[in-house]
XYZ file of C-alpha atoms in Angstrom:
706
model
C 83.562 170.246 1.379
C 86.007 172.877 2.886
C 84.563 172.188 6.236
C 84.994 168.360 6.060
C 88.539 168.740 5.079
C 89.224 171.090 7.814
C 88.041 168.628 10.720
C 89.815 165.917 8.439
C 92.848 167.951 8.981
C 92.272 168.941 12.572
C 91.860 165.109 13.546
C 95.485 164.720 11.894
C 97.009 167.562 13.703
C 95.569 165.767 17.232
C 97.274 162.856 16.373
C 100.612 164.550 15.320
C 100.354 165.840 18.725
C 100.819 162.811 20.251
C 102.872 160.304 18.187
C 106.608 161.205 16.941
C 108.844 158.825 14.730
C 112.340 158.593 13.587
C 114.812 156.372 11.977
C 117.455 154.510 13.971
C 119.982 152.364 12.778
C 119.242 149.094 10.927
C 115.956 150.378 9.280
C 113.660 149.999 12.433
C 111.385 153.049 13.157
C 111.288 154.362 16.515
C 108.087 155.615 17.814
C 107.237 157.478 21.360
C 104.398 158.210 23.005
C 104.607 162.010 24.839
C 103.003 162.527 28.027
C 102.099 159.263 29.162
C 104.092 155.914 30.430
C 102.455 153.639 28.436
C 103.911 152.352 25.309
C 102.325 151.784 22.138
C 100.742 148.638 21.364
C 101.884 146.365 18.354
C 106.142 146.950 18.590
C 107.345 149.222 15.713
C 105.074 151.729 14.657
C 104.882 153.803 10.888
C 104.352 157.180 10.238
C 100.304 157.479 9.984
C 100.565 159.454 7.275
C 101.701 158.591 3.916
C 103.966 156.301 5.505
C 106.122 154.092 3.253
C 107.406 150.771 4.434
C 111.368 151.163 4.896
C 111.276 154.920 3.537
C 112.580 157.880 5.714
C 110.025 159.433 7.914
C 109.136 163.160 8.362
C 109.301 165.064 11.644
C 106.305 167.512 12.552
C 106.593 170.305 14.613
C 103.908 172.273 16.731
C 102.649 175.334 15.251
C 103.145 178.288 17.127
C 101.022 181.451 17.698
C 101.667 183.805 14.857
C 101.268 181.589 12.011
C 105.071 180.676 12.163
C 106.185 177.078 12.425
C 108.681 176.295 15.184
C 111.832 174.815 14.456
C 112.612 171.298 15.639
C 114.184 171.004 18.648
C 112.946 174.394 20.012
C 110.479 175.449 22.109
C 110.227 179.395 23.183
C 113.757 179.805 21.717
C 115.918 177.389 23.368
C 116.896 174.212 22.371
C 115.613 170.593 24.011
C 115.931 166.883 23.332
C 113.596 165.569 20.744
C 112.566 162.985 23.753
C 111.438 164.735 26.508
C 110.825 163.287 30.048
C 107.651 161.179 29.787
C 108.652 160.121 26.269
C 109.043 155.966 26.365
C 111.001 154.078 23.833
C 109.123 151.011 22.965
C 111.834 149.326 20.848
C 113.637 148.152 23.968
C 116.445 145.600 23.511
C 115.607 144.971 19.644
C 118.251 143.511 17.474
C 119.823 145.334 14.252
C 118.154 142.565 12.339
C 114.606 143.347 13.044
C 113.245 141.694 16.006
C 110.006 139.826 16.267
C 107.186 142.014 17.979
C 107.037 139.919 21.404
C 110.560 139.102 22.432
C 110.758 136.927 25.851
C 113.110 137.559 28.414
C 115.688 134.885 28.987
C 118.056 134.253 32.210
C 121.528 134.952 31.217
C 123.897 132.008 30.921
C 126.258 130.657 33.665
C 129.209 132.877 33.566
C 127.010 136.150 33.423
C 126.346 139.067 35.866
C 123.564 137.528 37.218
C 124.482 133.578 37.329
C 123.072 131.838 39.883
C 120.383 134.265 41.209
C 117.737 132.651 39.853
C 118.894 129.101 40.460
C 116.840 126.732 42.569
C 118.480 125.985 46.146
C 119.402 122.217 45.863
C 118.338 120.050 48.749
C 120.372 119.048 51.222
C 121.735 115.542 51.161
C 120.837 114.484 54.740
C 119.065 116.187 57.462
C 120.486 118.918 60.033
C 121.817 117.955 63.565
C 119.422 119.940 65.525
C 121.640 118.636 68.626
C 124.596 119.943 67.215
C 122.777 123.255 66.308
C 121.225 124.033 69.827
C 124.785 123.058 71.295
C 126.302 126.078 68.747
C 123.518 128.476 69.648
C 124.251 127.892 73.379
C 127.739 128.716 72.828
C 127.121 132.063 70.689
C 124.713 132.940 73.791
C 127.744 132.047 76.080
C 130.378 134.027 74.172
C 127.977 136.795 74.403
C 127.065 137.052 77.567
C 131.057 136.744 78.405
C 131.483 140.052 76.928
C 129.658 141.346 80.044
C 131.977 142.636 82.412
C 129.540 141.153 85.431
C 129.328 137.765 83.730
C 131.633 135.992 86.333
C 129.974 137.414 89.144
C 126.270 136.724 87.765
C 127.358 133.094 87.272
C 128.835 132.959 90.708
C 125.677 134.241 92.294
C 123.515 131.870 90.805
C 125.442 129.038 92.145
C 125.266 130.271 95.566
C 121.858 130.860 95.250
C 121.069 127.599 94.116
C 122.146 126.489 97.569
C 120.370 128.998 99.479
C 116.830 128.314 97.557
C 116.909 124.327 99.130
C 114.581 123.556 101.595
C 117.287 121.209 103.039
C 119.690 124.119 103.492
C 120.513 124.657 107.142
C 119.831 128.128 108.396
C 123.410 128.282 109.479
C 124.547 127.357 106.227
C 121.974 129.569 104.545
C 123.031 132.980 106.415
C 126.979 132.200 105.907
C 126.065 131.876 101.673
C 124.135 134.808 102.060
C 126.843 136.961 103.714
C 129.196 135.631 100.714
C 126.534 136.618 98.235
C 126.325 140.036 99.851
C 129.741 140.157 99.723
C 130.240 139.086 96.005
C 127.180 141.544 94.723
C 128.351 144.537 96.878
C 129.553 147.402 94.877
C 128.085 146.005 91.900
C 123.945 145.877 92.406
C 123.846 149.056 90.602
C 124.877 147.173 87.194
C 122.910 143.868 87.372
C 119.669 144.736 89.222
C 117.959 145.532 86.183
C 118.379 142.004 84.769
C 115.631 139.666 85.261
C 117.719 136.762 87.058
C 119.687 139.161 89.286
C 116.681 141.525 90.266
C 114.771 138.039 91.614
C 118.101 137.102 93.419
C 118.478 140.347 95.140
C 115.087 140.646 96.098
C 115.249 137.292 97.933
C 118.900 138.673 99.538
C 116.939 141.836 100.570
C 114.162 139.492 102.326
C 116.340 137.018 103.764
C 119.502 138.856 105.146
C 120.079 140.110 108.450
C 118.988 143.664 109.288
C 122.611 145.019 108.973
C 122.917 143.689 105.423
C 119.475 144.794 104.152
C 120.160 148.355 105.195
C 123.606 148.399 103.340
C 121.538 146.898 100.164
C 119.005 149.784 100.518
C 121.432 152.534 100.880
C 123.209 150.880 97.748
C 120.152 150.867 95.448
C 118.492 154.069 96.736
C 120.202 156.309 94.390
C 119.210 154.206 91.588
C 115.256 154.026 92.820
C 113.963 156.024 89.855
C 116.067 154.107 87.265
C 114.489 150.840 89.064
C 110.804 151.569 89.066
C 111.060 152.352 85.198
C 112.454 149.066 84.689
C 110.523 145.903 83.416
C 112.080 143.888 85.890
C 113.463 145.666 88.914
C 110.587 147.557 89.821
C 109.405 144.563 91.732
C 112.374 145.144 93.581
C 111.196 148.924 94.459
C 107.598 147.375 95.538
C 109.369 145.013 97.991
C 111.239 147.820 99.541
C 107.758 149.384 99.930
C 105.914 146.363 101.213
C 108.484 144.667 103.652
C 110.915 147.252 104.223
C 110.963 148.666 107.360
C 109.626 152.403 108.382
C 113.008 154.270 107.420
C 113.261 152.322 104.163
C 109.858 153.417 103.083
C 110.207 156.791 103.943
C 113.548 157.062 101.862
C 112.044 155.283 99.046
C 108.935 157.814 99.304
C 110.898 160.559 99.468
C 113.004 159.585 96.209
C 109.802 159.258 94.468
C 108.555 162.492 95.497
C 110.813 164.407 93.183
C 109.966 162.404 90.064
C 106.285 161.901 90.325
C 104.788 163.646 87.223
C 107.555 161.574 85.133
C 106.747 158.331 87.050
C 102.935 158.740 86.936
C 103.168 159.111 83.063
C 105.260 155.981 83.025
C 103.272 152.914 82.173
C 105.981 150.506 84.288
C 106.369 152.863 86.869
C 103.018 154.202 87.402
C 101.430 151.003 89.361
C 104.337 150.986 91.853
C 103.899 154.882 92.375
C 99.984 154.315 92.951
C 100.850 151.889 95.259
C 103.169 154.026 97.487
C 100.660 156.272 97.487
C 97.634 154.409 98.319
C 99.157 151.936 100.437
C 102.396 152.977 102.225
C 102.523 157.110 102.216
C 101.272 158.863 105.360
C 99.209 162.038 104.825
C 102.062 164.151 104.912
C 103.666 162.209 102.289
C 100.530 161.931 99.978
C 100.287 165.916 100.247
C 104.131 166.186 99.271
C 103.481 163.818 96.357
C 100.875 166.244 95.217
C 102.950 169.268 95.365
C 105.078 168.554 91.940
C 101.464 167.937 90.250
C 100.662 171.518 91.577
C 103.842 173.192 90.044
C 106.657 174.446 91.708
C 104.288 177.801 92.803
C 102.785 175.741 95.527
C 106.277 174.640 97.005
C 107.258 178.018 97.230
C 104.925 178.984 100.128
C 107.312 176.889 102.414
C 104.580 176.081 104.928
C 104.282 172.549 105.800
C 100.588 173.032 107.524
C 99.241 173.802 103.715
C 96.917 170.588 102.959
C 95.329 171.828 99.820
C 94.775 174.819 97.284
C 92.567 176.430 99.463
C 95.115 177.022 101.760
C 97.461 178.606 99.642
C 94.839 180.953 98.026
C 93.977 182.311 101.353
C 97.111 183.266 102.403
C 98.532 184.153 98.658
C 95.653 185.265 96.806
C 97.918 186.676 93.939
C 99.219 183.118 93.029
C 95.956 181.498 92.247
C 95.791 182.052 88.187
C 99.207 180.895 88.185
C 99.226 177.876 90.210
C 95.272 176.667 88.622
C 97.170 177.415 85.162
C 100.153 175.165 86.049
C 97.642 172.579 87.879
C 95.403 172.804 84.620
C 98.525 171.759 82.395
C 99.752 169.000 84.523
C 96.064 167.377 84.728
C 95.682 167.761 80.725
C 98.994 165.910 80.400
C 98.044 163.030 82.794
C 94.595 162.744 81.246
C 96.303 161.746 78.100
C 97.475 158.610 79.597
C 95.004 155.993 79.584
C 96.617 154.210 82.488
C 96.738 157.040 84.718
C 92.990 157.988 84.884
C 92.310 155.605 87.707
C 95.013 156.914 89.967
C 93.701 157.996 93.280
C 96.762 160.652 93.392
C 95.333 162.281 90.043
C 91.894 161.487 91.687
C 92.867 164.170 94.736
C 94.457 166.550 92.351
C 91.499 166.875 90.390
C 89.268 167.041 92.939
C 91.364 169.734 94.471
C 91.272 171.714 91.156
C 87.558 171.499 90.827
C 86.579 172.729 94.386
C 88.778 175.649 93.912
C 88.229 176.379 90.132
C 85.417 178.535 90.805
C 83.375 179.333 87.417
C 87.065 179.874 85.299
C 87.558 178.790 81.877
C 89.762 176.346 82.953
C 87.408 174.359 85.114
C 85.196 173.839 81.864
C 88.087 172.678 79.567
C 89.048 170.155 82.114
C 85.506 168.663 82.725
C 85.112 168.478 78.903
C 88.343 166.280 78.873
C 87.156 163.975 81.769
C 83.388 163.785 80.187
C 84.301 160.975 77.949
C 86.209 158.892 80.148
C 84.633 156.112 81.733
C 82.676 156.843 85.293
C 83.828 153.358 86.535
C 87.697 154.723 86.842
C 86.391 157.084 89.398
C 84.117 155.489 91.839
C 87.075 153.382 93.672
C 88.382 156.488 95.294
C 86.993 159.064 97.705
C 88.276 161.974 95.825
C 87.462 160.129 92.292
C 83.642 159.981 93.644
C 83.655 163.343 94.210
C 85.075 163.899 90.518
C 82.451 161.628 89.078
C 79.855 163.686 91.052
C 81.222 166.904 89.351
C 81.094 165.367 86.116
C 77.386 164.021 86.283
C 76.392 167.582 87.386
C 78.086 169.472 84.867
C 77.277 166.592 82.184
C 74.797 167.261 79.099
C 71.731 164.992 78.610
C 73.625 162.966 75.839
C 76.465 162.320 78.509
C 74.180 161.176 80.962
C 72.654 158.664 78.553
C 76.081 157.337 77.891
C 76.958 157.250 81.901
C 73.688 154.978 82.338
C 74.423 152.679 79.482
C 78.009 152.390 81.147
C 76.788 151.401 84.590
C 74.277 148.668 83.135
C 75.508 145.562 84.551
C 77.779 146.877 87.072
C 74.867 148.207 89.661
C 76.057 145.586 92.362
C 79.286 146.448 92.592
C 78.923 150.385 92.098
C 75.870 150.448 94.936
C 77.828 148.433 97.462
C 81.092 150.227 97.070
C 82.525 152.568 99.965
C 82.922 155.478 97.497
C 80.904 154.633 94.215
C 77.666 154.297 95.737
C 77.803 158.313 96.237
C 78.007 158.678 92.595
C 75.101 156.711 91.718
C 72.655 158.263 94.146
C 73.757 161.688 92.090
C 73.031 159.754 88.955
C 69.576 158.884 90.011
C 69.005 162.062 91.210
C 70.132 163.733 87.880
C 68.936 162.347 85.062
C 65.705 163.769 83.737
C 64.824 160.750 81.340
C 63.346 158.319 83.850
C 62.248 156.123 81.019
C 65.870 155.257 80.653
C 66.305 154.508 84.310
C 63.432 152.380 84.451
C 64.752 150.229 81.149
C 68.437 150.404 82.141
C 69.324 150.662 85.794
C 66.171 150.068 87.998
C 65.485 146.358 86.977
C 68.715 145.621 87.693
C 68.758 147.477 91.268
C 65.656 145.317 91.854
C 67.265 142.210 91.152
C 69.946 142.527 93.685
C 67.498 144.114 96.240
C 68.212 141.696 98.843
C 72.360 142.105 98.297
C 72.065 145.771 98.690
C 69.868 145.762 101.879
C 72.733 143.455 103.387
C 75.358 145.982 102.359
C 76.151 149.246 104.633
C 75.995 151.225 101.186
C 73.298 149.589 99.491
C 70.992 150.197 101.922
C 71.485 154.015 101.040
C 70.807 153.524 97.529
C 67.688 151.712 98.445
C 66.643 154.442 100.752
C 67.203 157.075 98.682
C 65.323 155.658 95.780
C 62.287 155.508 97.938
C 62.726 158.517 100.169
C 65.088 160.999 99.154
C 67.457 162.402 101.742
C 65.768 161.087 104.487
C 66.875 162.872 107.496
C 65.435 159.909 109.387
C 67.682 157.393 107.630
C 70.825 159.682 106.602
C 73.679 161.383 108.522
C 73.293 165.235 107.818
C 76.732 164.891 105.880
C 75.516 162.632 103.573
C 72.688 165.264 102.734
C 74.505 168.211 102.159
C 76.856 166.060 99.994
C 74.472 165.076 97.637
C 72.590 168.694 97.476
C 75.808 170.416 96.830
C 75.411 170.064 93.099
C 72.084 171.923 92.879
C 72.972 175.291 92.052
C 74.797 173.975 89.048
C 73.264 170.952 87.977
C 72.183 170.263 84.429
C 69.025 168.833 84.988
C 66.132 170.606 84.094
C 62.970 168.392 85.572
C 61.188 169.176 89.048
C 62.900 167.175 91.299
C 59.603 165.874 93.040
C 58.414 164.936 89.820
C 61.378 162.371 88.936
C 61.805 161.240 92.259
C 57.838 160.129 92.063
C 58.556 158.677 88.767
C 61.398 156.489 90.223
C 59.548 155.663 93.496
C 56.480 154.224 91.947
C 58.713 151.901 89.887
C 60.720 150.602 92.766
C 58.018 150.594 95.663
C 55.581 147.934 94.620
C 58.434 145.024 93.883
C 60.158 145.948 97.005
C 56.703 145.195 98.775
C 56.462 142.074 97.308
C 60.068 141.119 98.130
C 59.179 142.066 102.082
C 55.829 139.899 101.705
C 57.976 136.908 100.449
C 60.716 136.801 102.738
C 60.043 138.955 105.692
C 62.553 136.911 107.742
C 65.503 138.556 105.609
C 63.947 141.977 105.655
C 63.897 141.910 109.773
C 67.098 139.642 109.681
C 69.015 142.938 111.462
C 68.170 145.925 113.222
C 70.058 147.834 110.125
C 68.192 145.790 107.605
C 64.968 146.652 109.369
C 65.756 150.327 109.082
C 65.704 150.388 105.242
C 62.713 148.182 105.631
C 61.084 150.718 107.720
C 61.784 153.170 104.815
C 60.182 151.157 102.239
C 56.867 150.751 104.198
C 56.600 154.355 105.352
C 56.914 155.683 101.682
C 55.215 152.502 100.162
C 52.686 153.022 96.901
C 51.265 149.807 95.680
C 48.855 146.925 96.469
C 51.647 144.940 98.018
C 51.298 147.019 101.007
C 48.769 145.058 103.051
C 50.699 142.113 102.679
C 53.904 143.323 103.222
C 52.466 144.237 106.665
C 50.883 140.811 107.438
C 53.955 139.555 106.776
C 56.209 141.650 109.325
C 53.346 141.089 111.911
C 53.754 137.269 111.678
C 57.488 137.561 112.516
C 56.605 140.237 115.335
C 54.524 137.984 116.903
C 56.504 134.859 116.619
C 57.304 134.110 120.147
C 60.206 131.352 118.924
C 61.873 133.852 117.254
C 65.078 134.751 119.474
C 67.748 137.517 118.449
C 70.871 137.778 120.208
C 71.468 141.246 122.181
C 74.516 142.739 123.771
C 74.659 143.515 127.214
C 77.458 145.402 129.341
C 77.491 144.137 132.932
C 80.283 146.206 134.710
C 81.656 145.235 137.735
C 80.776 147.087 140.809
C 84.184 147.007 142.697
C 82.134 146.662 146.025
C 79.901 149.307 145.394
C 76.118 148.523 146.293
C 73.631 146.651 143.967
C 71.772 149.160 143.328
C 74.545 151.547 142.190
C 75.688 149.305 139.058
C 72.961 150.710 136.802
C 74.562 154.100 137.738
C 78.098 153.003 136.970
C 76.906 151.670 133.784
C 75.448 155.092 132.366
C 78.130 157.160 133.845
C 81.154 155.165 132.292
C 80.111 153.467 129.807
C 82.875 154.727 127.131
C 85.425 153.777 129.637
C 84.006 150.299 130.336
C 83.808 149.672 126.479
C 87.792 150.366 126.516
C 88.585 148.034 129.409
C 86.451 145.348 128.058
C 88.902 145.076 124.991
C 91.702 145.324 127.493
C 90.411 142.569 129.083
C 90.707 143.949 132.437
C 87.655 142.464 133.657
C 85.449 145.497 133.982
C 82.321 146.468 131.588
C 82.669 142.942 129.576
C 80.062 142.142 127.198
C 77.711 139.427 127.355
C 75.348 138.229 125.019
C 71.898 136.770 125.811
C 68.789 135.737 123.529
C 65.621 138.035 123.841
C 62.283 137.948 121.844
C 62.266 139.655 119.019
C 60.120 142.403 120.131
C 62.457 143.392 123.042
C 65.548 143.954 120.845
C 66.617 147.589 121.281
C 67.208 148.098 117.511
C 64.220 146.181 116.259
C 61.839 147.961 118.883
C 62.819 151.043 117.272
C 62.119 150.421 114.096
C 58.591 148.993 115.133
C 57.893 152.259 116.838
C 58.628 153.994 113.870
C 56.398 152.239 111.639
C 53.403 152.054 114.216
C 53.951 155.916 114.611
C 53.693 156.355 110.940
C 49.836 154.465 110.815
C 48.650 158.134 111.645
C 49.559 159.394 108.073
C 48.311 156.108 106.691
C 45.001 156.286 108.457
C 44.397 159.839 106.834
C 45.505 158.309 103.288
C 43.093 155.564 103.924
C 45.784 153.108 103.573
C 46.785 149.754 105.716
C 48.404 149.865 108.671
C 50.645 147.802 110.608
C 48.717 148.295 113.707
C 46.105 146.327 112.403
C 48.049 143.519 111.007
C 49.562 143.187 114.425
C 46.279 143.457 116.455
C 44.672 140.618 114.509
C 47.576 138.532 115.060
C 47.783 138.972 118.799
C 46.973 135.628 120.864
C 46.302 134.815 124.300
C 50.062 133.323 124.863
C 51.492 136.155 122.552
C 50.072 138.842 125.132
C 50.843 136.891 128.248
C 54.525 137.127 126.860
C 54.069 140.837 126.367
C 52.788 142.348 129.267
C 55.900 140.955 130.932
C 58.317 142.531 128.350
C 59.246 146.583 128.941
C 59.586 147.173 125.167
C 56.745 145.246 124.224
C 54.501 147.268 126.331
C 55.827 150.502 124.614
C 54.825 148.784 121.262
C 51.184 148.219 122.475
C 51.264 151.875 124.142
C 51.857 153.182 120.562
C 49.233 151.264 118.811
C 46.723 152.522 121.114
C 48.103 155.960 120.399
C 48.278 156.036 116.583
C 46.050 152.900 115.415
C 42.740 153.127 113.853
C 39.975 153.375 116.146
C 38.493 149.843 115.513
C 42.022 148.671 116.044
C 42.104 150.752 119.143
C 38.960 149.259 120.443
C 39.907 145.504 119.776
C 43.342 145.946 121.593
C 41.906 147.499 124.505
C 39.024 144.489 124.707
C 42.180 142.040 124.511
C 43.908 143.611 127.072
C 41.320 144.028 129.485
C 42.036 140.691 131.091
C 45.806 141.395 131.958
C 45.042 144.465 133.945
C 46.347 142.469 137.102
C 49.133 140.818 135.219
C 50.750 144.746 134.509
C 49.599 146.343 138.028
C 52.176 143.794 139.608
C 55.136 144.522 137.123
C 57.686 147.454 138.270
C 59.192 148.341 134.614
C 57.495 151.496 133.248
C 56.157 149.986 129.963
C 53.622 148.017 132.131
C 52.614 151.404 134.122
C 52.129 153.365 131.194
C 50.020 150.859 129.422
C 47.926 150.466 132.460
C 47.294 154.257 132.485
C 46.045 154.050 128.812
C 43.762 151.216 129.555
C 41.916 153.024 132.536
């Protein structure tokens, strides 16, 4: 019984902690709920324990430790209001006579403090006069413009320009108007050049005016070039001066821009104009000067104009290396945070210089980590940018290489045929260990555009690379050095021979099928024939025999003629037999004279049989000489295909051609024994014809037959 009573008392005490009531005038009870912002529901409340209707209510206090009761209104010995922060009066706005539990708020009557605030706007009696509205709007705009001190000058300039721009305006009148316009704007251009309309007028004035007038306009605008290039409208005027100005104007503008390269490069509006000045207008010396600010003031302190890169400074002042690299790194990091700058060739040049001379410093690692997530396509359009892209690939993780492969998917044609982008693509193919990913993402697209790549100077390098890695018979030594530069620090782990073999096996047979189906294209020019020879000499697949047969068909086609350039230098009275000697000794001099049209060394074109063309002859000779290796591997040979298609008419023509005889000599030296025996049998009836020829090919062939 005692326990039950204690539990009831504890419940009552917990309720008393939350609810407090007191009497207010009018006999209405005021009840507050402590600690929350929610009022008690149901309006005025009675005391929860022994409350009598309309009677006085008791106030309860929370007992304190020690058993002593706390005095009303005190806490910790200090007075406080009975209604603390958080207590909410739920008897708001109730009348003295006892309001109902739910009182509705009503808007005040007219004449009150809020009179008219909630009144619905009355509909207009008639529609507004829009013409009158527009007229008033124009008047307001005109008044605002008239507040400008140059308003009269702008209005008068537009009137003059409207006459100048007319097609029926005579030249004499036009020059007078331009002179008048220049006199009107002289001394005021710096104030009006930043507006849309006046910047265009000044741009046309600069284009149509006399040289002296242009010089005066440029001299007036030059001090404001930095502000103009950052303006939305006047930056076009700066580009106009760079594009159409004379040499002196271009040099003066670039000289001004050199002082604020970092600021302008980071500016969204100014950076495209600065890039144009660097890429299209600036000389090599001016480009170097524009890069100097990105290296910091320490770079310029050397005072040597012959310094072309950071390496030249470090050779003369090794103690400055760490300081200059630190300043350059900060500038690069600042620029890389701006998305519109990452495609700038100016930044690419600085990055290439920084990467080349940083060695194994932590600064290089930090910069490469910032470059890693950037799109690789932003770097492949410039020479230094392509070098930066190669370093990114060499130092990339497998995950990053995978992302780069996915990024290049769909862009193989444009990257492979790019002057600088093909280097990045070759580097990627040479450093991705996941060849299965390459077979799914890049190589099928490469095979789809194989003929387009073969017709392109740079695309041919990509095709040759996937068939024969760094073939010294095809590539220039500088290309091989450039591709092998990353071998020391590349993150690739798979053996290079294994990787190249997997790629080659995937692309070889489809390329052979393309040659077999369209031999005319693959032997279209001597340049295309060079990459055809690389494909055939390294071929793996069942289509090799068909490809050789197709090439042999084109080779023995006597109706196929190709144009060959022949130079016939004038002898100037020299003996007829001396012409060949003159051609050999003065070949370069004759080419220069032919360009000038002086009548010596003029180029002539003549049609020759396909096999007599110098370029095709070299390619065919390489293919036939490679037959020795094919015989050892028990593979089909081109010699067999050619000999099988040699008819009497073909042999009759070939035995009268010098280079054709050398091709037959190569077959006798490199072809299979059965092929050699068959060819000797066919040539046995042409010995008399060969003995009557005076060229060396016929004599050597005759000696082989005997």
